[in-house]
XYZ file of C-alpha atoms in Angstrom:
754
model
C 0.945 -40.286 69.558
C 1.170 -37.451 71.886
C -1.896 -36.696 74.097
C -3.527 -39.333 72.388
C -4.862 -41.798 75.417
C -5.523 -41.988 79.218
C -3.389 -44.138 81.295
C -3.335 -44.701 84.989
C -0.583 -44.876 87.524
C -2.377 -47.135 90.034
C -4.722 -49.351 87.788
C -5.514 -51.634 90.712
C -8.100 -49.012 91.849
C -10.079 -49.493 88.524
C -11.528 -52.649 90.544
C -13.270 -50.177 92.455
C -15.584 -49.164 89.567
C -17.344 -52.493 90.046
C -18.779 -50.715 93.185
C -21.007 -48.960 90.792
C -23.524 -51.786 90.954
C -24.273 -51.026 94.636
C -26.399 -48.160 94.157
C -28.453 -50.396 91.656
C -28.685 -53.285 94.052
C -30.192 -51.015 96.663
C -32.440 -49.473 94.290
C -33.709 -52.747 93.309
C -34.148 -53.946 96.882
C -36.073 -50.836 97.981
C -38.465 -50.941 95.214
C -42.009 -51.751 96.507
C -45.168 -52.561 94.568
C -48.336 -51.955 96.126
C -51.129 -54.617 95.891
C -53.931 -54.120 93.393
C -57.442 -53.583 94.791
C -60.319 -53.044 92.220
C -62.449 -50.029 93.232
C -64.130 -48.922 90.459
C -65.430 -45.622 91.661
C -61.775 -44.686 92.234
C -60.608 -45.051 88.646
C -60.024 -41.288 88.095
C -57.960 -41.302 91.173
C -55.785 -44.316 89.559
C -54.946 -42.261 86.560
C -53.679 -39.484 88.410
C -51.642 -41.679 90.583
C -50.103 -43.597 87.570
C -49.133 -40.163 85.931
C -47.203 -39.186 89.072
C -45.621 -42.691 89.497
C -43.934 -42.418 85.945
C -42.465 -38.880 86.799
C -41.250 -40.495 90.132
C -39.693 -43.464 88.239
C -38.011 -41.230 85.944
C -36.501 -39.044 88.671
C -35.530 -42.282 90.476
C -33.424 -43.328 87.534
C -31.688 -40.008 86.893
C -30.880 -40.442 90.649
C -29.577 -43.939 90.291
C -27.295 -42.973 87.198
C -25.845 -40.017 89.160
C -24.975 -42.168 91.879
C -23.353 -44.827 90.224
C -21.312 -42.048 88.112
C -20.086 -40.521 91.347
C -18.772 -44.157 92.234
C -17.050 -44.710 88.939
C -15.581 -41.384 88.766
C -14.335 -41.707 92.401
C -12.659 -45.055 91.325
C -11.020 -43.542 88.352
C -9.650 -40.572 90.163
C -8.074 -42.952 92.948
C -6.180 -44.797 90.074
C -4.517 -41.625 89.136
C -5.232 -40.967 85.715
C -3.049 -38.875 83.117
C -3.158 -38.152 79.528
C -0.477 -40.072 78.008
C 2.153 -38.157 76.124
C 5.047 -40.870 75.621
C 4.810 -44.174 77.376
C 8.480 -44.571 77.642
C 8.845 -43.747 81.171
C 6.572 -46.428 82.231
C 7.069 -49.114 79.582
C 10.905 -48.942 79.607
C 11.038 -48.576 75.918
C 13.891 -46.765 74.440
C 13.388 -43.367 72.505
C 15.040 -41.821 69.346
C 15.625 -38.041 70.031
C 16.639 -35.249 67.553
C 17.860 -31.905 68.866
C 17.608 -29.096 66.367
C 19.928 -26.235 67.446
C 19.084 -23.047 65.539
C 22.545 -21.392 64.836
C 21.428 -18.678 62.281
C 23.095 -15.141 62.753
C 20.035 -13.881 64.619
C 20.943 -16.318 67.553
C 24.060 -14.187 68.240
C 21.771 -11.367 69.248
C 21.956 -10.350 73.113
C 18.489 -9.936 74.737
C 17.616 -10.426 78.384
C 21.199 -9.887 79.425
C 22.381 -13.105 77.505
C 23.433 -13.969 74.200
C 20.447 -16.284 72.568
C 22.699 -18.918 71.296
C 24.408 -19.407 74.792
C 20.817 -19.691 76.294
C 20.032 -22.284 73.307
C 22.993 -24.344 74.022
C 22.206 -24.433 77.957
C 18.773 -25.743 77.326
C 20.182 -28.326 74.714
C 22.257 -29.692 77.609
C 19.384 -29.760 79.693
C 17.412 -32.018 77.259
C 20.440 -34.390 77.393
C 20.134 -34.613 81.192
C 16.718 -36.399 80.555
C 18.116 -38.842 78.040
C 18.636 -42.512 79.409
C 21.395 -45.026 78.512
C 19.047 -46.815 76.006
C 17.921 -43.818 73.984
C 19.341 -42.436 70.923
C 20.139 -38.822 70.322
C 21.175 -36.728 67.314
C 22.344 -33.009 66.948
C 21.375 -31.242 63.910
C 22.317 -27.558 63.077
C 20.247 -25.233 61.020
C 23.366 -23.926 58.905
C 27.153 -23.683 58.740
C 29.455 -26.666 58.047
C 28.008 -30.070 58.353
C 28.720 -31.920 61.607
C 31.180 -35.087 61.838
C 28.249 -37.404 61.453
C 24.528 -36.347 61.439
C 23.179 -39.636 63.000
C 21.904 -41.214 66.248
C 24.322 -41.630 68.811
C 23.986 -44.145 71.765
C 26.547 -42.121 73.859
C 25.257 -38.785 75.243
C 28.883 -37.467 75.562
C 29.191 -37.479 71.841
C 26.184 -35.117 71.394
C 27.368 -32.968 74.455
C 30.459 -32.473 72.626
C 28.791 -31.518 69.577
C 26.665 -28.973 71.266
C 29.791 -27.383 72.947
C 31.518 -27.008 69.456
C 28.642 -25.661 67.737
C 28.933 -21.958 66.602
C 26.647 -19.288 65.064
C 27.082 -19.146 61.213
C 26.111 -16.749 58.558
C 23.569 -18.592 56.909
C 19.711 -18.027 57.705
C 17.924 -20.831 59.119
C 15.385 -23.035 57.257
C 13.368 -24.650 59.977
C 10.750 -26.508 57.951
C 13.814 -28.303 56.206
C 15.518 -29.120 59.366
C 12.383 -30.682 60.648
C 12.261 -32.839 57.502
C 15.674 -33.860 57.904
C 15.117 -34.804 61.713
C 11.925 -36.866 60.641
C 14.059 -38.768 58.105
C 16.659 -39.391 60.803
C 14.105 -40.769 63.122
C 12.576 -42.876 60.473
C 15.812 -44.892 60.354
C 15.415 -45.652 64.021
C 13.803 -48.753 65.363
C 13.102 -47.003 68.881
C 9.355 -47.282 69.615
C 9.302 -43.705 70.982
C 10.524 -40.478 68.902
C 10.806 -37.003 69.853
C 12.065 -33.743 68.469
C 13.447 -30.857 70.255
C 13.600 -27.282 68.135
C 15.739 -24.760 69.979
C 15.097 -21.394 68.115
C 14.564 -17.753 68.499
C 11.211 -18.113 66.234
C 12.577 -15.519 63.845
C 9.920 -15.306 60.991
C 12.349 -15.585 58.178
C 13.562 -19.012 59.210
C 10.211 -20.340 58.645
C 10.300 -19.839 54.850
C 7.486 -21.537 53.283
C 9.711 -22.497 50.110
C 12.721 -23.634 52.111
C 15.233 -22.092 49.668
C 15.586 -18.327 49.946
C 18.798 -17.538 51.412
C 19.449 -20.682 53.045
C 20.931 -24.160 51.857
C 18.465 -26.768 51.138
C 19.970 -28.992 53.774
C 20.365 -28.091 57.413
C 23.873 -29.165 57.218
C 24.627 -26.065 55.452
C 25.465 -27.724 52.127
C 23.389 -27.251 49.189
C 22.282 -30.186 46.866
C 19.719 -31.533 49.236
C 16.240 -32.841 48.769
C 14.096 -30.286 46.895
C 10.460 -29.758 47.686
C 9.137 -31.912 45.427
C 11.364 -35.122 46.978
C 10.299 -33.840 50.402
C 6.567 -33.833 49.534
C 6.898 -37.285 48.326
C 8.326 -38.704 51.464
C 6.407 -40.937 53.384
C 4.104 -39.264 56.074
C 4.136 -40.980 59.328
C 1.916 -40.375 62.673
C 2.891 -37.123 64.061
C 6.038 -37.075 66.165
C 5.964 -35.194 69.548
C 7.864 -31.923 68.922
C 8.942 -29.382 71.770
C 9.715 -26.093 70.596
C 11.947 -24.162 72.944
C 11.885 -20.396 72.437
C 14.874 -18.377 73.383
C 13.608 -15.076 72.249
C 12.836 -12.867 75.156
C 12.690 -9.338 73.851
C 13.406 -7.051 70.773
C 17.109 -6.264 71.044
C 18.631 -2.922 70.131
C 20.146 -3.849 67.115
C 21.198 -2.009 63.816
C 21.923 -4.242 60.820
C 23.939 -3.565 57.654
C 21.629 -5.139 55.308
C 23.085 -4.578 51.641
C 25.996 -3.010 50.087
C 25.564 -2.328 46.558
C 28.079 -0.971 43.820
C 26.678 1.316 41.085
C 29.176 1.513 38.060
C 28.715 1.447 34.368
C 32.293 0.138 34.013
C 34.750 -0.892 36.694
C 37.796 0.858 35.697
C 40.702 2.981 37.038
C 39.722 6.575 37.161
C 36.099 6.215 36.962
C 33.975 6.869 40.083
C 32.082 3.920 41.788
C 29.092 4.845 43.800
C 28.824 2.543 46.718
C 25.552 2.292 48.540
C 24.930 0.732 51.943
C 21.415 0.091 53.461
C 21.110 0.111 57.171
C 17.912 -1.185 58.889
C 16.940 -0.294 62.537
C 15.400 -3.530 64.211
C 14.849 -2.000 67.757
C 11.758 -0.475 69.118
C 13.480 2.784 69.807
C 15.223 5.240 67.667
C 18.796 4.638 67.156
C 21.677 6.611 65.712
C 23.727 5.149 62.835
C 27.115 5.951 61.308
C 28.588 3.967 58.543
C 32.482 4.053 57.418
C 33.872 2.702 54.149
C 37.462 1.051 53.797
C 39.269 -0.213 50.758
C 42.172 -2.510 51.296
C 42.110 -1.890 54.824
C 42.374 1.966 54.559
C 39.603 4.040 55.894
C 38.242 6.093 52.839
C 35.198 8.055 54.404
C 32.924 8.064 57.363
C 29.292 9.165 56.926
C 27.430 11.595 59.091
C 25.322 10.278 61.963
C 21.595 9.789 61.067
C 18.957 8.959 63.459
C 16.681 5.990 62.408
C 13.018 5.489 63.445
C 12.057 2.077 64.613
C 11.930 -0.408 61.560
C 13.250 2.287 59.446
C 15.804 1.517 56.541
C 18.148 4.313 55.310
C 20.777 4.158 52.540
C 24.313 5.679 53.139
C 25.935 6.604 49.956
C 29.737 6.736 49.097
C 31.685 7.640 46.215
C 35.053 5.997 45.499
C 37.389 6.223 42.389
C 40.015 3.372 42.048
C 43.485 4.539 41.538
C 44.839 1.322 40.480
C 44.024 -2.023 38.583
C 43.370 -5.253 40.008
C 41.350 -6.571 43.045
C 40.332 -4.570 45.634
C 38.846 -5.643 49.113
C 35.990 -3.372 50.213
C 34.248 -3.304 53.772
C 31.492 -1.039 55.039
C 30.902 -1.303 58.659
C 28.540 0.130 61.256
C 30.352 2.742 63.900
C 29.822 1.486 67.421
C 28.610 -1.656 69.100
C 25.140 -3.015 69.516
C 23.145 -6.325 70.477
C 24.569 -8.364 67.417
C 28.130 -7.653 65.777
C 27.809 -10.289 63.399
C 25.621 -7.971 60.927
C 27.606 -4.864 61.607
C 29.790 -5.154 58.461
C 29.818 -6.229 54.996
C 32.658 -7.037 52.405
C 32.581 -6.544 48.666
C 34.988 -6.888 45.686
C 35.909 -4.024 43.429
C 37.436 -5.843 40.359
C 39.294 -3.235 38.159
C 41.765 -5.723 37.243
C 43.219 -6.362 33.532
C 40.860 -4.774 31.039
C 38.570 -6.968 29.075
C 39.946 -7.885 25.810
C 37.689 -6.905 22.760
C 38.129 -7.650 19.179
C 36.536 -5.302 16.467
C 36.370 -6.987 13.143
C 35.697 -4.412 10.337
C 36.901 -4.746 6.749
C 36.474 -0.874 6.275
C 38.112 0.404 9.660
C 39.556 3.817 9.559
C 36.852 5.626 7.720
C 35.967 8.982 9.359
C 32.789 9.998 10.592
C 31.499 11.635 7.461
C 31.336 7.983 5.919
C 29.047 7.023 8.831
C 30.972 3.944 9.518
C 29.645 1.474 12.100
C 32.923 0.721 13.307
C 33.769 4.227 14.004
C 30.920 4.595 16.567
C 31.304 1.382 18.223
C 35.036 1.876 18.596
C 34.360 5.025 20.436
C 31.469 3.372 22.637
C 34.245 0.911 23.709
C 36.741 3.764 24.434
C 34.644 6.196 25.977
C 37.681 8.084 27.560
C 40.648 9.327 25.519
C 43.380 9.209 28.240
C 44.054 6.764 30.938
C 43.138 3.262 31.354
C 39.769 1.880 30.582
C 37.909 -1.401 31.449
C 38.227 -2.654 27.951
C 41.073 -2.900 25.455
C 39.894 -2.903 21.761
C 42.074 -4.678 18.936
C 41.073 -4.098 15.367
C 41.195 -7.272 13.223
C 40.850 -7.767 9.623
C 38.329 -10.331 8.344
C 40.764 -11.997 6.319
C 43.021 -13.077 8.946
C 40.392 -13.719 11.428
C 40.707 -17.566 10.943
C 44.119 -17.577 12.073
C 43.799 -15.384 15.149
C 43.816 -16.873 18.564
C 40.278 -15.695 19.330
C 40.330 -17.397 22.784
C 42.502 -14.412 24.059
C 39.212 -12.121 23.518
C 36.287 -11.891 25.789
C 33.926 -10.729 22.921
C 34.251 -10.298 19.234
C 32.542 -7.681 17.224
C 31.846 -8.557 13.636
C 30.635 -5.208 11.838
C 28.911 -5.230 8.264
C 30.975 -7.921 7.004
C 31.023 -9.537 3.458
C 29.823 -12.890 4.525
C 33.082 -14.853 5.664
C 34.393 -17.999 4.158
C 33.658 -21.383 5.607
C 37.034 -21.619 7.462
C 36.407 -18.252 9.304
C 32.980 -19.305 10.237
C 34.407 -22.435 11.661
C 36.851 -20.504 13.779
C 34.002 -18.227 15.013
C 31.666 -21.199 15.833
C 34.568 -22.867 17.688
C 35.356 -19.770 19.614
C 31.601 -19.140 20.706
C 31.154 -22.930 21.757
C 34.042 -22.500 23.958
C 32.312 -19.669 25.964
C 33.034 -16.531 23.758
C 30.676 -13.842 23.066
C 30.047 -12.689 19.287
C 28.262 -9.750 18.287
C 26.961 -9.887 14.602
C 26.322 -6.150 13.560
C 24.283 -6.248 10.254
C 24.798 -3.647 7.540
C 24.467 -3.026 3.892
C 27.560 -5.190 2.997
C 25.715 -8.353 4.195
C 24.717 -10.750 1.784
C 21.409 -12.421 2.802
C 21.627 -15.213 0.099
C 25.155 -16.246 1.610
C 24.226 -15.948 5.445
C 23.153 -19.664 5.776
C 24.362 -22.814 6.877
C 26.143 -21.575 10.054
C 25.113 -21.564 13.685
C 26.454 -18.109 13.673
C 23.385 -16.998 11.982
C 20.146 -16.594 14.348
C 17.847 -17.349 11.313
C 16.989 -16.135 7.862
C 17.956 -12.701 6.880
C 16.538 -10.391 4.073
C 16.614 -6.869 3.105
C 13.514 -4.731 2.979
C 12.253 -3.428 -0.372
C 13.568 -0.010 -1.290
C 10.111 1.361 -2.020
C 8.636 0.004 1.421
C 7.623 2.797 3.942
C 10.556 3.727 6.134
C 10.362 5.145 9.813
C 10.285 2.667 12.782
C 11.199 3.159 16.742
C 12.188 0.836 19.193
C 9.277 -0.398 21.341
C 10.500 -3.097 23.705
C 13.815 -3.731 25.675
C 13.737 -6.783 27.813
C 14.143 -5.913 31.307
C 14.784 -9.440 32.429
C 18.237 -9.599 30.852
C 20.799 -8.628 33.697
C 22.858 -6.404 31.368
C 19.869 -4.493 30.155
C 17.834 -3.830 33.527
C 19.277 -0.301 34.179
C 18.363 0.791 30.550
C 14.741 0.067 30.733
C 13.802 2.836 32.924
C 12.907 5.473 31.966
C 11.386 3.849 28.645
C 12.508 7.304 26.809
C 15.996 5.767 26.760
C 15.074 3.157 24.086
C 11.798 4.639 22.704
C 13.672 7.522 20.982
C 15.844 5.251 18.907
C 14.569 5.486 15.146
C 15.366 3.124 12.425
C 15.236 3.823 8.643
C 16.438 0.572 7.583
C 17.037 -2.937 8.881
C 17.646 -6.609 7.972
C 14.365 -8.722 8.589
C 15.207 -11.803 10.668
C 12.932 -14.818 10.735
C 13.955 -18.108 12.497
C 12.064 -21.779 13.036
C 9.938 -21.978 16.139
C 11.845 -24.625 17.651
C 15.079 -22.451 17.626
C 15.843 -20.798 21.127
C 16.183 -17.404 20.072
C 15.683 -14.542 22.679
C 14.322 -11.192 21.625
C 16.020 -8.460 23.532
C 14.917 -5.362 21.594
C 11.939 -5.052 19.159
C 10.677 -2.348 16.659
C 7.095 -0.957 16.914
C 6.088 -3.150 13.855
C 7.033 -6.291 15.793
C 10.235 -7.282 14.000
C 13.401 -7.879 16.098
C 15.941 -5.318 16.702
C 18.269 -7.132 19.045
C 18.313 -10.953 19.690
C 20.614 -13.752 21.297
C 21.065 -17.403 20.837
C 23.401 -19.848 22.499
C 26.117 -21.915 20.994
C 27.567 -24.219 23.210
C 28.710 -22.249 26.270
C 28.891 -18.926 24.464
C 26.301 -16.258 23.171
C 25.673 -14.727 19.800
C 24.035 -11.314 19.684
C 22.581 -10.113 16.550
C 21.814 -6.552 15.884
C 19.470 -6.288 12.941
C 19.576 -2.400 12.623
C 23.188 -2.198 12.424
C 25.215 0.711 13.795
C 25.309 2.778 10.838
C 24.086 6.520 11.077
C 22.409 6.036 7.754
C 20.222 3.035 9.160
C 19.340 4.252 12.495
C 19.906 6.899 15.294
C 21.030 4.289 17.811
C 24.847 5.317 17.724
C 23.823 8.868 18.252
C 21.377 8.262 21.185
C 22.557 8.305 24.898
C 21.636 4.586 25.265
C 24.290 3.228 22.721
C 27.382 3.670 24.765
C 25.954 1.788 28.041
C 24.217 -0.718 25.955
C 27.266 -1.820 24.097
C 29.531 -1.580 27.176
C 26.855 -3.571 29.581
C 26.653 -6.205 27.189
C 30.274 -6.848 26.681
C 30.952 -6.464 30.473
C 28.127 -8.743 31.246
C 29.927 -11.426 28.992
C 32.997 -10.865 30.849
C 31.453 -11.288 34.159
C 30.923 -14.933 33.418
C 34.461 -15.486 32.929
C 35.321 -13.445 36.240
C 33.027 -15.552 38.328
C 30.597 -14.222 41.066
C 31.461 -11.200 43.006
C 29.171 -12.185 45.965
C 28.120 -15.480 47.142
C 25.427 -16.458 49.839
C 26.930 -18.283 52.852
C 26.811 -21.944 52.845
C 26.174 -22.079 48.919
C 28.553 -23.817 46.569
C 30.416 -21.839 44.112
C 31.070 -23.318 40.675
C 33.878 -21.910 38.440
C 34.117 -23.026 34.684
C 37.143 -22.434 32.550
C 37.030 -22.538 28.846
C 39.859 -23.147 26.497
C 41.645 -25.337 28.921
C 42.075 -28.790 27.537
C 43.768 -30.261 30.595
C 42.861 -30.269 34.201
C 43.443 -26.841 36.267
C 44.478 -26.653 39.689
C 42.725 -23.919 41.594
C 44.025 -22.531 44.806
C 41.521 -20.381 46.899
C 42.759 -18.304 49.895
C 40.414 -18.244 52.646
C 39.526 -14.805 54.431
C 41.970 -13.919 57.282
C 44.445 -16.369 58.232
C 42.125 -19.483 57.461
C 44.694 -20.877 54.962
C 44.165 -22.027 51.553
C 42.376 -24.817 49.717
C 43.608 -26.464 46.381
C 41.191 -28.147 44.213
C 41.672 -29.949 40.929
C 39.131 -29.358 38.097
C 37.105 -32.071 36.386
C 36.574 -32.290 32.609
C 33.038 -31.371 31.466
C 33.060 -31.682 27.885
C 34.366 -28.469 26.446
C 35.460 -26.804 29.669
C 36.888 -27.443 33.152
C 34.937 -27.218 36.345
C 35.770 -26.660 39.876
C 33.336 -26.478 42.719
C 34.133 -24.769 45.963
C 31.814 -25.424 48.960
C 33.624 -23.871 52.105
C 31.743 -20.470 51.993
C 31.098 -20.622 55.833
C 33.399 -17.491 56.895
C 32.679 -13.697 56.246
C 35.275 -11.892 54.182
C 36.972 -12.074 50.835
C 37.907 -15.259 49.006
C 40.799 -15.056 46.523
C 40.801 -17.590 43.555
C 44.085 -18.327 41.848
C 44.423 -20.575 38.666
C 47.795 -22.396 38.623
C 49.011 -24.938 36.114
C 46.418 -23.331 33.551
C 47.128 -22.457 29.767
C 45.013 -19.165 30.478
C 45.412 -18.275 34.175
C 43.145 -15.807 35.618
C 42.489 -14.488 39.060
C 39.097 -14.073 40.810
C 37.935 -12.934 44.023
C 34.380 -13.142 45.851
C 32.758 -11.935 48.874
C 30.773 -13.949 51.588
C 28.400 -11.988 53.914
C 25.800 -12.490 56.596
C 22.222 -13.593 54.972
C 20.554 -10.188 54.675
C 17.250 -11.659 55.555
C 18.582 -12.111 59.463
C 18.157 -8.353 59.701
C 14.285 -8.848 59.876
C 13.407 -8.981 63.537
C 9.826 -10.152 63.322
C 9.058 -13.400 65.276
C 6.598 -15.929 65.271
C 3.958 -16.386 68.097
C 3.091 -19.756 69.753
C -0.207 -19.773 67.943
C 1.629 -19.413 64.612
C 4.102 -22.254 65.491
C 1.135 -24.695 66.296
C -0.705 -23.608 63.112
C 2.537 -24.508 61.151
C 3.390 -27.808 63.044
C 0.134 -29.067 64.191
C -1.189 -30.288 67.399
C 1.573 -32.431 68.156
C 3.867 -29.612 69.732
C 4.599 -28.371 72.920
C 6.248 -24.877 73.558
C 8.648 -24.247 76.475
C 10.412 -20.750 77.129
C 13.100 -21.322 80.002
C 14.558 -24.353 82.114
C 11.419 -24.420 84.342
C 9.004 -24.662 81.572
C 11.125 -27.115 79.822
C 11.439 -29.398 82.681
C 7.727 -29.226 82.983
C 7.259 -29.716 79.200
C 9.422 -32.655 79.222
C 7.517 -34.003 82.206
C 4.119 -33.679 80.349
C 5.729 -35.276 77.290
C 6.958 -38.357 79.135
C 4.488 -38.705 82.255
C 1.587 -37.127 80.599
C -0.857 -34.570 82.163
C -2.226 -35.706 85.532
C -6.132 -35.869 85.853
C -6.828 -36.986 89.396
C -7.613 -33.471 90.693
C -10.158 -33.087 87.766
C -11.678 -36.500 88.558
C -12.050 -35.549 92.529
C -13.693 -32.170 91.567
C -15.884 -34.032 89.444
C -16.963 -36.509 92.384
C -17.692 -33.401 94.606
C -19.805 -31.769 91.854
C -21.574 -35.118 91.570
C -21.905 -35.378 95.274
C -23.586 -31.932 95.549
C -25.866 -32.670 92.306
C -27.087 -36.039 94.151
C -27.999 -34.250 97.297
C -30.042 -31.685 95.464
C -31.953 -34.239 93.149
C -32.626 -36.332 96.185
C -33.650 -33.440 98.146
C -36.106 -32.335 95.622
C -37.560 -35.578 94.965
C -38.272 -36.414 98.750
C -39.636 -32.919 99.354
C -43.528 -33.366 100.559
C -46.328 -31.014 99.627
C -46.643 -27.998 101.641
C -49.601 -27.965 104.350
C -52.575 -26.073 103.621
C -52.976 -22.804 105.514
C -54.566 -22.461 108.611
C -58.349 -22.346 108.670
C -58.511 -24.043 105.230
C -60.564 -27.284 105.383
C -58.459 -30.428 104.640
C -59.329 -33.238 102.279
C -60.091 -36.333 104.183
C -60.750 -39.842 102.986
C -64.490 -39.370 103.730
C -64.561 -36.335 101.192
C -63.019 -38.414 98.577
C -65.441 -41.444 99.229
C -68.313 -38.934 99.199
C -67.247 -37.507 95.587
C -66.793 -41.000 94.327
C -70.454 -42.191 95.542
C -71.857 -38.996 93.521
C -70.097 -40.012 90.353
C -71.319 -43.462 90.746
C -75.021 -42.100 90.851
C -74.427 -39.923 88.092
C -73.361 -42.848 85.984
C -76.388 -44.934 86.837
C -74.651 -47.585 88.886
C -77.400 -47.770 91.372
C -77.127 -47.790 95.160
C -74.930 -45.627 97.411
C -71.880 -47.013 99.083
């Protein structure tokens, strides 16, 4: 639709194109035909004259066409032609307009002496100045809380109020998704003309090809929008004219606190936590960076000042030892000010609250190390420190009393080398796992493979290896995709050194979803997991006996056991960090009735109370208001098993990337139906081009001048006479021609002379 046709402001002058017949009439009137006079002796002269006449007729035709073209072009130029962009200005037809305002964190940067978002807000109001009373207008934001109603308004004042209320949010922009949303809105309008105005800083990370990473699927700031498949399935209309307004001026002097990572095997009182902050220099010059760590509002440590090269990333490590249990609020911040304060700090949660409850079930508990009891090594792995408080509390249970024990009080239950339990105990274990518990089945010599059937607890079919079979295997594989095992896969020597002399061979049907986490060098599984309801069962086929394997004696044993148990407890505790604008689901097992959850927002923003919904065997609450930076505290009230949670929300780390798109990149992504403006003057000119089109009168008049010059040159060349012979040279007369003709006549035998 844009720049697709030529229109005329004064079409009456098009009648002047009829004057193009005047040169044709004059040409026809001036044509002269010489009378034919037979003269046999001049036939060779006739051939020469006809050849010259054909050339002259061709030249006359070109001259005629050139003169007619000059008249037509002059008439078209006087009609004031223009390339049409939108006909609404001349046809009085209404237009539907969508303004997309980029409010991602990069828009809070200051460059050119002004904050980008303030510049964008001013330009958005300039667009509204061009809106007429019959037009429809809508405003879309690329992130943050959704607007009151994302729809087309007839009153400009409504959109103006929304623009003035708009603020920079924490989530990164997804420009392709915002454009899709704008097109969906415009398809709902019956206005014949449609336009999109995109006001952005052209940050490259905002044009994500998948439309997902770091940003909600909907530009309203909420997740759960249409995915890429749905967007691709939408009907494709003709291109909608799109004006991209670039508010980026220059690369600002900005340092970004990109990430904060906690490195700790077990979050516990008295155990040091390594906190690593990553800082990025987005400026084009060297910058000094200094970072400070605060816990619960108290300054803990301030780093030394480090000079960063342009584009360089640098990590700043801190070491903190928690001295109290519970949820602690952490904050890492850059010292000093720069062009963008929104990415100068990041919050994190250090959860050292009540220890994870673990049940150790072993009928031979208490045997000393000489008996090589599996529970001996496991209990010490779960209690690596003799004094002080640890992240886990271990309770030893007798398997005979297991069916009467309230297993819901434990995050994990370890069944170590048990004689196969009775049916009542198996039912209690199955119920515990189905409700979200984690069960570890540690094989051993007391297991009876013939009785280990008929229960979902068992991963498959077990069998002892023959006594005379060759012994001596090693671990050869550890699943690096499992979140709890990732740190244990490098270097590989951590697990490759685990030797095995005896194990239980485990097989299962192909249709059963069993995941192999560790494998022996003969291909048999050493550690597997499978799901039952909401919970997980881990099966260690090599056991934890020193007679069977060297695993309990290897350095990997303690972190392996701790990480698997703490990973299971992490699901109960909920996420520690959430991307801005994303929904946070909380699921509570072992809660038969609805649970009320109170969420305290960061700062003095108040609280939100939510009622859970029953989802079969668990209660679920979904929290959506994650648009503020800081720590969110979640408290369960009116619950049988109340627990407290906390999570942090920070600026999208992708916003630290300062790279921007060029106008050529934008046209390549959006197609030809796009115009680009950079300031108020170019915006006004772009809107004029969009509405009025591009005037072509000057080009037509230039074509008239060029045509006139060509006409003079062609006419002059055609009318040029043959040059006179030099002085002294005899000229050819009519008598010479007659004599030559007579000579030819005699040679051909025609008789008498003329």
